[in-house]
Coordinates of C-alpha atoms in Angstrom, one line a residue:
Chain A
M213 CA 23.1 1.4 -10.8
M214 CA 22.3 1.2 -7.1
P215 CA 23.5 -2.0 -5.4
Y216 CA 20.1 -2.7 -4.1
S217 CA 18.2 -2.0 -7.2
D218 CA 17.8 -5.7 -7.8
L219 CA 15.5 -7.8 -9.7
I220 CA 12.0 -7.5 -8.3
A221 CA 10.9 -10.8 -6.9
I222 CA 7.7 -11.6 -5.4
E223 CA 7.9 -13.2 -2.0
R224 CA 5.8 -16.2 -3.1
P225 CA 7.2 -17.0 -6.5
G226 CA 5.3 -19.2 -8.9
I227 CA 1.8 -17.8 -8.3
I228 CA -0.2 -14.9 -9.6
T229 CA -3.6 -13.9 -8.3
S230 CA -6.4 -11.7 -9.5
K231 CA -5.8 -9.4 -6.5
M232 CA -2.1 -9.2 -6.5
G233 CA -0.7 -5.7 -6.2
V234 CA -4.0 -4.4 -4.9
T235 CA -2.9 -3.8 -1.4
D236 CA 0.0 -1.7 -2.7
R237 CA -2.4 0.7 -4.5
S238 CA -5.5 0.2 -2.4
S239 CA -4.7 0.5 1.3
Y240 CA -8.4 0.7 2.1
M241 CA -9.2 -3.0 2.2
P242 CA -12.9 -3.8 3.0
A243 CA -13.3 -5.5 6.3
S244 CA -15.6 -8.2 4.9
V245 CA -15.9 -11.9 4.4
F246 CA -16.1 -13.9 1.2
A247 CA -19.6 -14.3 -0.1
D248 CA -21.1 -17.0 -2.1
T249 CA -22.5 -15.5 -5.3
A250 CA -24.1 -17.1 -8.4
W251 CA -22.3 -16.5 -11.6
P252 CA -24.1 -13.4 -12.8
A253 CA -24.5 -14.3 -16.5
A254 CA -24.3 -17.7 -18.2
N255 CA -21.3 -18.0 -20.5
A256 CA -19.8 -14.7 -19.3
A257 CA -16.1 -14.4 -18.7
C258 CA -14.5 -12.3 -16.1
Y259 CA -11.0 -10.9 -16.8
V260 CA -8.3 -9.2 -14.8
K261 CA -5.2 -7.5 -16.2
L262 CA -2.1 -7.4 -14.0
F263 CA 1.6 -7.2 -14.2
N264 CA 3.6 -10.4 -13.8
P265 CA 7.0 -9.4 -12.4
E266 CA 8.8 -12.7 -12.9
E267 CA 8.6 -15.2 -15.7
F268 CA 7.5 -18.6 -14.4
R269 CA 5.9 -21.8 -15.5
V270 CA 2.2 -22.2 -15.0
T271 CA 0.8 -25.7 -14.5
H272 CA -2.6 -25.0 -12.9
M273 CA -5.2 -22.4 -12.5
W274 CA -7.4 -22.0 -9.5
Y275 CA -10.5 -20.1 -8.3
L276 CA -12.5 -19.9 -5.1
A277 CA -15.7 -21.9 -5.7
G278 CA -18.9 -21.4 -3.8
T279 CA -21.3 -23.8 -2.3
T280 CA -23.5 -24.6 -5.3
A281 CA -22.1 -26.5 -8.1
S282 CA -23.5 -26.6 -11.6
G283 CA -22.1 -26.9 -15.2
N284 CA -18.6 -26.1 -16.2
V285 CA -15.7 -23.7 -15.7
D286 CA -12.9 -22.6 -18.0
L287 CA -9.8 -20.7 -16.8
G288 CA -7.1 -19.2 -19.0
I289 CA -4.2 -16.8 -19.4
F290 CA -4.0 -14.2 -22.2
D291 CA -1.2 -11.9 -23.2
D292 CA -1.5 -8.1 -23.1
F293 CA -3.2 -8.1 -26.5
G294 CA -5.8 -10.6 -25.4
T295 CA -4.4 -13.6 -27.2
K296 CA -5.0 -16.8 -25.3
L297 CA -1.7 -18.4 -24.2
G298 CA -3.4 -21.4 -22.5
S299 CA -6.4 -22.6 -20.6
T300 CA -7.8 -25.5 -18.6
G301 CA -10.6 -26.1 -21.0
S302 CA -14.1 -26.8 -20.0
T303 CA -14.1 -28.6 -16.6
A304 CA -17.0 -29.8 -14.6
I305 CA -17.6 -27.7 -11.5
S306 CA -17.5 -29.4 -8.1
A307 CA -19.0 -27.8 -5.0
G308 CA -17.1 -25.5 -2.7
P309 CA -16.5 -23.5 -0.7
L310 CA -12.8 -24.1 -1.3
A311 CA -10.1 -23.4 -3.8
K312 CA -10.5 -25.4 -7.0
I313 CA -7.2 -26.2 -8.7
I314 CA -7.4 -27.3 -12.3
A315 CA -4.5 -28.3 -14.6
L316 CA -3.9 -26.4 -17.8
T317 CA -4.3 -28.5 -20.9
A318 CA -0.5 -28.0 -21.2
P319 CA 1.9 -26.1 -19.0
L320 CA 3.0 -22.7 -20.3
I321 CA 5.6 -20.0 -19.4
V322 CA 4.0 -16.8 -18.3
P323 CA 6.1 -13.9 -19.6
V324 CA 7.1 -10.9 -17.6
G325 CA 4.8 -8.0 -18.3
E326 CA 1.1 -7.4 -18.4
V327 CA -1.1 -10.5 -18.7
I328 CA -4.8 -11.1 -18.5
L329 CA -6.4 -13.9 -16.5
G330 CA -9.8 -15.1 -17.5
L331 CA -12.5 -17.2 -15.8
A332 CA -15.8 -18.2 -17.5
I333 CA -18.7 -20.3 -16.3
D334 CA -21.4 -21.7 -18.6
N335 CA -24.4 -21.1 -16.4
G336 CA -25.9 -18.7 -13.9
T337 CA -26.4 -21.2 -11.1
A338 CA -22.8 -22.2 -10.1
Q339 CA -21.5 -20.1 -7.3
F340 CA -18.1 -18.5 -6.8
Q341 CA -16.7 -16.8 -3.8
R342 CA -16.2 -13.1 -4.0
E343 CA -14.8 -10.5 -1.6
D344 CA -17.8 -8.3 -0.8
V345 CA -16.8 -4.8 -1.9
S346 CA -20.3 -3.5 -2.3
I347 CA -19.7 -1.1 0.5
F348 CA -17.6 0.9 -1.9
G349 CA -20.4 1.2 -4.4
T350 CA -20.1 0.3 -8.1
H351 CA -17.0 0.6 -10.3
F352 CA -14.6 -0.6 -7.6
D353 CA -13.7 -3.8 -9.4
R354 CA -13.0 -1.7 -12.5
L355 CA -10.4 0.2 -10.4
W356 CA -8.8 -3.1 -9.6
G357 CA -8.5 -3.9 -13.3
F358 CA -11.4 -6.3 -13.9
A359 CA -13.4 -6.5 -17.2
E360 CA -15.8 -8.9 -18.7
E361 CA -17.1 -10.5 -21.9
A362 CA -20.4 -12.0 -22.8
A363 CA -20.8 -15.3 -24.7
A364 CA -17.2 -16.2 -23.8
F365 CA -17.5 -19.9 -22.7
A366 CA -15.3 -21.6 -23.5
L367 CA -12.7 -18.8 -23.3
P368 CA -12.1 -17.5 -26.8
S369 CA -8.8 -17.5 -28.5
A370 CA -8.9 -13.7 -28.5
A371 CA -10.5 -11.9 -25.6
T372 CA -12.6 -8.8 -26.2
P373 CA -13.0 -7.4 -22.7
V374 CA -15.5 -4.6 -22.0
A375 CA -16.3 -2.6 -19.0
L376 CA -18.0 -4.3 -16.1
T377 CA -21.7 -4.5 -15.8
N378 CA -21.6 -7.5 -13.6
F379 CA -19.2 -8.4 -10.7
Q380 CA -19.5 -4.9 -9.4
T381 CA -20.1 -6.0 -5.8
G382 CA -17.0 -8.2 -5.8
P383 CA -14.9 -10.0 -8.3
P384 CA -14.1 -13.7 -8.3
I385 CA -10.8 -14.6 -6.8
F386 CA -8.6 -16.7 -9.1
G387 CA -5.1 -17.1 -10.5
A388 CA -2.4 -19.2 -11.9
V389 CA 0.2 -21.3 -10.1
D390 CA 3.2 -23.5 -10.7
L391 CA 2.5 -26.7 -8.7
V392 CA 5.5 -28.9 -8.2
Y393 CA 3.4 -31.8 -6.8
Chain B
M114 CA -5.3 -7.9 5.7
V115 CA -2.1 -8.2 3.7
S116 CA -2.1 -11.2 1.5
P117 CA 1.0 -13.3 1.7
Y118 CA 1.0 -13.3 -2.1
E119 CA 1.2 -9.5 -2.4
Q120 CA 4.3 -7.8 -3.6
R121 CA 5.1 -4.8 -1.5
F122 CA 6.9 -2.7 -4.1
G123 CA 4.9 -0.9 -6.6
L124 CA 5.8 -2.6 -9.9
A125 CA 4.2 -6.0 -9.5
G126 CA 0.5 -6.7 -9.8
R127 CA -0.9 -3.3 -10.8
L128 CA 0.7 -0.9 -13.1
D129 CA -0.6 2.5 -14.3
W130 CA -2.6 3.2 -11.2
L131 CA -1.7 5.7 -8.5
D132 CA -3.8 6.0 -5.4
A133 CA -3.3 8.8 -2.9
H134 CA -3.4 6.3 -0.1
Q135 CA -1.1 3.7 -1.7
G136 CA 1.6 2.0 0.3
L137 CA 0.1 2.8 3.7
L138 CA -0.5 -0.9 4.5
G139 CA 3.2 -1.4 3.9
L140 CA 4.0 1.1 6.6
G141 CA 2.9 -1.1 9.4
G142 CA -0.8 -1.4 8.7
V143 CA -1.8 2.2 9.5
G144 CA -4.0 2.0 6.4
G145 CA -6.8 -0.4 5.9
Q146 CA -9.5 1.2 8.0
Y147 CA -11.9 3.7 6.4
T148 CA -15.3 5.4 6.7
V149 CA -17.5 5.3 3.6
S150 CA -19.0 8.7 3.9
E151 CA -17.4 11.7 5.6
T152 CA -17.9 15.4 4.9
Y153 CA -15.0 17.1 3.1
F154 CA -12.6 18.5 5.7
G155 CA -12.3 22.1 4.4
A156 CA -13.9 24.1 1.7
S157 CA -11.3 24.8 -1.1
V158 CA -8.6 23.2 1.0
A159 CA -6.5 20.9 -1.2
A160 CA -5.1 17.6 -0.1
Y161 CA -1.7 16.5 -1.5
A162 CA -0.2 13.0 -1.4
R163 CA 3.3 12.1 -2.5
V164 CA 3.5 8.8 -4.3
Y165 CA 5.9 6.8 -6.5
N166 CA 5.1 5.9 -10.0
P167 CA 7.2 3.0 -11.2
R168 CA 6.5 3.4 -14.9
A169 CA 5.4 6.3 -17.1
F170 CA 1.9 5.8 -18.5
V171 CA -0.9 7.5 -20.3
C172 CA -3.5 8.3 -17.7
T173 CA -7.1 8.2 -18.8
H174 CA -9.1 9.0 -15.6
G175 CA -8.9 10.4 -12.2
Y176 CA -11.3 9.0 -9.6
V177 CA -12.7 9.7 -6.2
F178 CA -14.9 7.6 -3.8
N179 CA -18.1 9.6 -3.3
G180 CA -20.0 9.3 -0.1
A181 CA -23.7 9.4 0.7
V182 CA -24.2 13.1 -0.1
V183 CA -22.9 14.9 -3.2
S184 CA -22.6 18.6 -3.5
G185 CA -20.7 21.3 -5.4
N186 CA -17.6 20.8 -7.3
F187 CA -14.1 19.3 -7.0
D188 CA -10.8 19.3 -8.9
I189 CA -8.3 16.5 -9.2
G190 CA -4.8 16.5 -10.6
I191 CA -1.2 15.6 -10.6
Y192 CA 2.0 17.6 -9.8
N193 CA 5.6 16.7 -10.5
E194 CA 8.2 16.4 -7.8
L195 CA 8.8 20.1 -7.8
G196 CA 5.2 20.9 -7.2
T197 CA 4.4 22.1 -10.8
K198 CA 1.0 20.9 -12.1
I199 CA 1.1 18.3 -14.9
I200 CA -2.6 18.1 -15.4
A201 CA -5.9 18.8 -13.6
A202 CA -9.5 18.1 -14.5
G203 CA -10.7 21.6 -13.5
A204 CA -14.1 22.3 -12.0
T205 CA -16.0 19.0 -11.9
A206 CA -19.5 18.6 -10.5
Q207 CA -19.7 15.9 -7.9
S208 CA -22.2 13.3 -8.9
G209 CA -23.1 9.7 -8.0
T210 CA -23.6 8.9 -4.4
S211 CA -21.8 6.0 -2.7
Q212 CA -19.7 5.0 -5.7
I213 CA -16.6 5.8 -7.6
Q214 CA -16.8 8.9 -9.8
W215 CA -14.6 8.8 -12.9
V216 CA -13.2 12.0 -14.3
P217 CA -11.6 12.1 -17.8
L218 CA -7.9 13.1 -17.3
A219 CA -5.7 12.5 -20.3
A220 CA -1.9 13.0 -19.9
T221 CA 1.4 11.2 -19.9
I222 CA 2.4 10.6 -16.3
P223 CA 6.2 10.4 -15.8
A224 CA 7.9 7.8 -13.7
G225 CA 9.2 8.8 -10.3
W226 CA 8.0 10.9 -7.4
L227 CA 4.7 12.6 -8.0
I228 CA 2.1 14.5 -6.0
L229 CA -1.6 13.6 -6.3
A230 CA -4.0 16.4 -5.5
F231 CA -7.7 16.8 -4.7
V232 CA -9.8 19.7 -3.6
A233 CA -13.6 20.2 -3.1
D234 CA -15.2 23.6 -2.9
N235 CA -17.5 22.9 0.0
I236 CA -17.9 20.9 3.2
T237 CA -21.3 19.4 2.4
A238 CA -19.8 17.0 -0.2
T239 CA -19.0 13.6 1.3
F240 CA -16.3 11.1 0.4
A241 CA -14.8 7.9 1.7
T242 CA -11.9 8.6 3.9
P243 CA -9.4 6.7 6.1
N244 CA -10.4 6.1 9.7
T245 CA -10.5 8.8 12.3
N246 CA -9.0 6.7 15.0
I247 CA -6.8 9.1 16.9
A248 CA -4.5 6.3 18.0
H249 CA -3.6 5.4 14.4
Y250 CA -3.4 9.0 13.1
P251 CA -2.2 11.2 15.9
Q252 CA -1.5 14.8 15.1
G253 CA 1.5 15.0 12.9
M254 CA 1.4 11.5 11.5
I255 CA -0.3 12.2 8.3
E256 CA 2.4 14.6 7.2
M257 CA 5.1 12.1 8.0
L258 CA 3.2 9.6 5.7
G259 CA 3.6 11.9 2.7
W260 CA 0.6 14.2 2.9
A261 CA 0.2 18.0 3.0
R262 CA -2.6 20.5 2.3
E263 CA -3.1 24.0 1.1
T264 CA -5.9 26.5 1.7
A265 CA -7.7 28.6 -0.9
A266 CA -6.6 26.1 -3.5
Y267 CA -9.8 25.6 -5.6
P268 CA -9.4 25.0 -8.5
L269 CA -5.9 23.4 -8.1
P270 CA -3.2 26.0 -8.5
A271 CA -0.4 25.9 -11.1
A272 CA 2.1 25.3 -8.4
L273 CA 1.4 24.0 -4.9
T274 CA 2.4 25.5 -1.6
P275 CA 2.0 22.7 0.9
V276 CA 1.6 23.1 4.6
A277 CA 0.6 20.9 7.6
F278 CA -2.9 19.7 8.2
G279 CA -4.8 21.6 10.9
A280 CA -6.3 18.8 12.9
I281 CA -6.5 15.0 13.0
T282 CA -10.1 15.2 11.8
E283 CA -8.9 16.6 8.5
L284 CA -8.7 13.4 6.5
P285 CA -8.3 13.4 2.7
P286 CA -10.7 11.3 0.5
L287 CA -9.8 8.2 -1.3
F288 CA -8.8 9.3 -4.8
G289 CA -6.2 8.7 -7.5
V290 CA -5.5 8.3 -11.2
V291 CA -5.4 5.3 -13.5
R292 CA -5.1 4.1 -17.0
R293 CA -8.5 2.5 -17.1
W294 CA -8.9 -0.9 -18.9
P295 CA -10.7 -1.8 -21.0
Chain C
M260 CA 18.7 -4.3 -14.2
S261 CA 16.7 -6.7 -16.2
L262 CA 13.4 -8.3 -15.3
G263 CA 14.0 -11.3 -17.4
N264 CA 12.7 -10.3 -20.7
G265 CA 15.4 -7.6 -21.3
G266 CA 12.6 -5.1 -21.9
A267 CA 13.8 -1.7 -20.9
I268 CA 10.3 -0.4 -20.2
Y269 CA 10.2 -2.6 -17.1
D270 CA 13.7 -1.7 -16.0
E271 CA 12.6 0.2 -13.0
R272 CA 14.2 0.5 -9.6
V273 CA 12.6 -1.1 -6.7
A274 CA 10.8 1.6 -4.8
L275 CA 8.2 2.1 -2.2
A276 CA 4.7 3.0 -3.3
R277 CA 5.0 5.8 -0.8
P278 CA 8.5 7.2 -1.2
G279 CA 10.6 9.2 1.1
I280 CA 9.5 7.4 4.3
L281 CA 11.3 5.0 6.6
H282 CA 9.2 3.7 9.4
S283 CA 9.9 1.3 12.2
L284 CA 7.0 -0.9 11.1
M285 CA 7.6 -0.8 7.4
D286 CA 8.8 -4.3 6.9
I287 CA 6.4 -6.0 9.3
S288 CA 3.3 -6.1 7.1
D289 CA 5.3 -8.0 4.5
K290 CA 6.8 -10.5 6.7
M291 CA 4.1 -11.0 9.2
Y292 CA 0.4 -10.3 9.2
L293 CA -0.2 -7.2 11.4
N294 CA -3.6 -6.9 13.0
E295 CA -4.1 -3.2 12.1
T296 CA -7.4 -3.0 14.0
A297 CA -5.6 -3.0 17.3
V298 CA -5.1 0.4 18.9
P299 CA -1.5 1.4 19.5
V300 CA -0.5 1.6 23.2
S301 CA 1.8 3.8 25.1
D302 CA 4.8 2.2 26.7
D303 CA 7.8 3.6 28.7
A304 CA 11.4 3.7 27.7
N305 CA 12.3 1.3 30.5
T306 CA 15.9 2.5 31.1
A307 CA 17.4 5.9 30.9
Y308 CA 19.9 6.4 28.0
R309 CA 18.9 3.1 26.4
A310 CA 18.8 3.4 22.6
Y311 CA 16.5 1.3 20.5
F312 CA 17.3 0.3 17.0
V313 CA 15.4 -1.2 14.1
Q314 CA 16.9 -2.4 10.8
V315 CA 14.8 -1.6 7.8
Q316 CA 15.4 -1.9 4.1
N317 CA 15.5 1.4 2.2
P318 CA 14.7 0.5 -1.4
Q319 CA 15.4 3.9 -2.9
Q320 CA 17.9 6.6 -1.8
F321 CA 16.2 9.8 -0.6
A322 CA 16.9 12.9 1.5
A323 CA 15.2 12.8 4.9
T324 CA 14.2 16.2 6.2
H325 CA 12.7 15.1 9.6
A326 CA 13.0 12.4 12.2
W327 CA 9.8 11.7 14.0
W328 CA 8.2 9.6 16.7
S329 CA 4.8 9.0 18.1
V330 CA 4.8 10.5 21.6
G331 CA 3.1 8.4 24.2
S332 CA 1.0 9.4 27.3
V333 CA 4.0 10.5 29.4
G334 CA 6.4 13.1 28.3
G335 CA 9.4 14.9 29.8
G336 CA 13.1 14.7 29.3
N337 CA 14.9 14.7 26.1
F338 CA 15.5 12.3 23.2
D339 CA 17.8 11.8 20.2
M340 CA 17.1 10.2 16.9
G341 CA 19.3 9.2 14.0
V342 CA 20.0 6.9 11.1
Y343 CA 22.9 4.4 10.9
A344 CA 24.5 2.7 8.0
L345 CA 25.0 -1.0 8.5
Y346 CA 28.4 -2.4 7.6
G347 CA 28.1 -6.0 8.6
D348 CA 30.7 -7.0 11.2
Q349 CA 31.9 -3.5 11.4
G350 CA 28.7 -2.5 13.0
L351 CA 26.7 0.6 12.8
S352 CA 28.0 4.0 11.6
L353 CA 25.9 7.1 12.2
L354 CA 24.8 8.9 9.1
G355 CA 23.2 11.7 11.0
N356 CA 21.1 12.6 14.0
I357 CA 19.0 15.4 15.4
G358 CA 20.9 15.7 18.7
S359 CA 19.4 16.2 22.1
T360 CA 15.8 17.5 21.8
A361 CA 13.2 18.2 24.4
V362 CA 10.3 15.7 24.3
G363 CA 7.2 17.5 22.9
S364 CA 3.5 17.2 23.4
T365 CA 2.1 13.9 24.4
G366 CA -0.3 12.1 22.1
Q367 CA 1.1 13.6 19.0
V368 CA 3.8 12.9 16.4
Q369 CA 6.9 15.0 17.1
A370 CA 8.8 15.8 14.0
T371 CA 12.2 17.4 14.3
A372 CA 14.2 18.6 11.3
F373 CA 17.7 17.5 10.7
S374 CA 20.1 20.4 10.6
S375 CA 20.3 19.7 6.9
P376 CA 18.6 17.0 4.8
L377 CA 20.1 13.6 5.4
I378 CA 20.8 11.4 2.5
I379 CA 19.6 7.9 3.3
P380 CA 21.3 5.4 1.0
S381 CA 19.4 2.5 -0.5
G382 CA 19.9 -0.8 1.2
P383 CA 19.8 -1.8 4.9
V384 CA 19.8 1.1 7.3
V385 CA 19.1 1.3 11.1
L386 CA 16.8 3.8 12.7
A387 CA 17.6 4.7 16.2
I388 CA 15.9 6.5 19.1
Q389 CA 17.2 7.2 22.6
F390 CA 15.6 8.8 25.7
D391 CA 17.3 10.2 28.8
T392 CA 14.6 9.0 31.1
A393 CA 13.1 5.7 31.9
T394 CA 9.6 7.1 32.1
T395 CA 9.1 8.9 28.8
E396 CA 6.5 6.9 26.8
I397 CA 6.3 6.1 23.1
M398 CA 3.3 4.7 21.2
C399 CA 3.8 1.1 20.2
E400 CA 1.8 -1.0 17.8
N401 CA -0.3 -3.4 19.7
F402 CA -1.2 -7.0 19.0
E403 CA -4.2 -9.0 20.0
P404 CA -3.9 -11.2 21.9
S405 CA -1.0 -9.5 23.6
P406 CA 2.1 -11.6 23.7
A407 CA 3.9 -12.5 26.9
P408 CA 7.1 -10.6 27.4
S409 CA 9.3 -13.5 26.5
W410 CA 7.4 -14.0 23.3
N411 CA 7.5 -10.3 22.7
N412 CA 11.3 -10.4 22.8
L413 CA 11.4 -13.0 20.1
L414 CA 9.0 -11.1 17.9
S415 CA 11.1 -7.9 18.4
R416 CA 14.2 -9.7 17.3
L417 CA 12.5 -11.1 14.3
W418 CA 11.3 -7.7 13.3
G419 CA 14.9 -6.3 13.5
F420 CA 14.7 -4.5 16.8
S421 CA 17.6 -4.4 19.2
Q422 CA 18.9 -2.1 22.0
E423 CA 22.0 -0.9 23.7
D424 CA 22.6 0.9 27.0
F425 CA 24.7 4.1 27.2
G426 CA 25.7 6.4 30.0
S427 CA 24.4 9.6 28.5
L428 CA 22.1 11.0 25.8
G429 CA 23.5 11.3 22.4
L430 CA 23.6 8.6 19.7
P431 CA 27.2 7.4 19.3
V432 CA 29.1 7.7 16.0
T433 CA 29.7 4.0 15.9
T434 CA 28.1 1.2 17.9
S435 CA 27.0 -2.4 17.8
A436 CA 23.5 -2.8 19.0
T437 CA 23.0 -5.7 21.4
D438 CA 20.1 -8.1 21.4
P439 CA 17.3 -7.3 23.8
I440 CA 17.6 -9.3 27.0
T441 CA 14.9 -7.7 29.1
P442 CA 11.2 -7.3 28.6
F443 CA 10.7 -5.1 25.7
F444 CA 8.0 -2.8 24.6
Q445 CA 4.5 -4.3 24.3
G446 CA 4.9 -4.0 20.6
P447 CA 7.2 -2.3 18.1
P448 CA 7.6 1.4 18.9
I449 CA 6.5 3.8 16.2
F450 CA 9.2 6.1 14.8
G451 CA 10.9 6.9 11.6
V452 CA 12.3 9.5 9.2
S453 CA 10.6 11.2 6.3
N454 CA 11.1 13.7 3.5
R455 CA 8.4 16.2 4.4
M456 CA 6.7 17.9 1.5
Y457 CA 7.0 21.4 3.0

């Protein structure tokens, strides 16, 4: 074993984001700004699968909210099989633009390995902030590991993700975090 | 822009995805700039990129970023560290402007050093490519960043014979392989 | 090596997404946002026989076939490049170098083969480049807004750059690189070693 073949540790422990690891694999980042976008389909969920390198406790989830508030949001974490590990539950949306941090109904330990983050909104009026990737055409978000599910508010106990038909011009930006305060 | 939350090494965040341009931002930001539609740099000239795969996986698709004009055919594949072909799609008609084109590509991709390969059979086809800023990519830089090319390589050969690029205007498209989900 | 869950399938070595390359800028993007839209600039070597060093972390052992640097707007003279192992208070020990080499064409990357592939161990290593003139120029990453020289010295030290003056061309077998005490390059010079595919 090489002496420097150590445990992989992220430089900012205690947080996972829907875009983590992308700049490793996708050096061609779009030079764009965040755009306010209405949730494309009422009760739809957006999922992203990613690898969590370090087990840690999650107390809150977060997403970037847009200017217009309406209805409710639910954020959750699923294991690699799509089984829900925990969620915030339905929470009234407040206006952005800013990061909304919502406590899980109960803290949970996110295991090392592939996990799925989920975000669902119960209406098509509330806005989220997306990174505008429309310049790359469609399917880009699928390359980044995003999927969706219709009629998924509140987030189901078992996710059934399908290929994107929405969010193809830019996914929501969200994640999970261990807040110590 | 590199997010402060990103993990530089390949294992965190995204598994089972190999992109020909991966890791360039970690080499001092020489990646990150692009053009969305550029004609292919040489008919039947293959572009090779050495990458590191942290975990063996079953690939489902190759992909390429098409530009504003589609034309002719291309081939996409993967070679092992010794330059022996693991799998390639074979002749594939380019279709779908200004979007990612997916190509079925089923194979078990081993962990370790690999070479991604792409070749188009004409120079009318357009693809997204990294920038053509001479200052960022002076002559000779692209080879030091893990790239090579080969002429008369359509469809992709059984074993590659890499050589240097001919000019700084020869820039390979954005392409890769992935285990697509869902 | 365990990643916490004891699962062997994740028991992978740390490695670069782009293997077989050590680059003077490679650790910068991680530690400090680099404005990659700025165009690199050409800057001179400042002092004949001064060697410039940069410490980088090599996550995975590999064989380097070439040393390379981005030649600036002014050529002439000769240079040497090499890689050192870092042994704490014992200083730097030369793993290998290319020896005195004539500076090549301006505005290009000059890649020079090692006499035989050089095994670069994993862990901290130090890349080094030395010129025998004060006027030869190397391309440097540029930052907007440009920092003042004093600020630039601090940045250079943070990024692991240092220097040492010698009386002749030829990287020494052992050395201890001193801190930069004079105005440094406008930005980090661009050089490295790679395992070339052909």
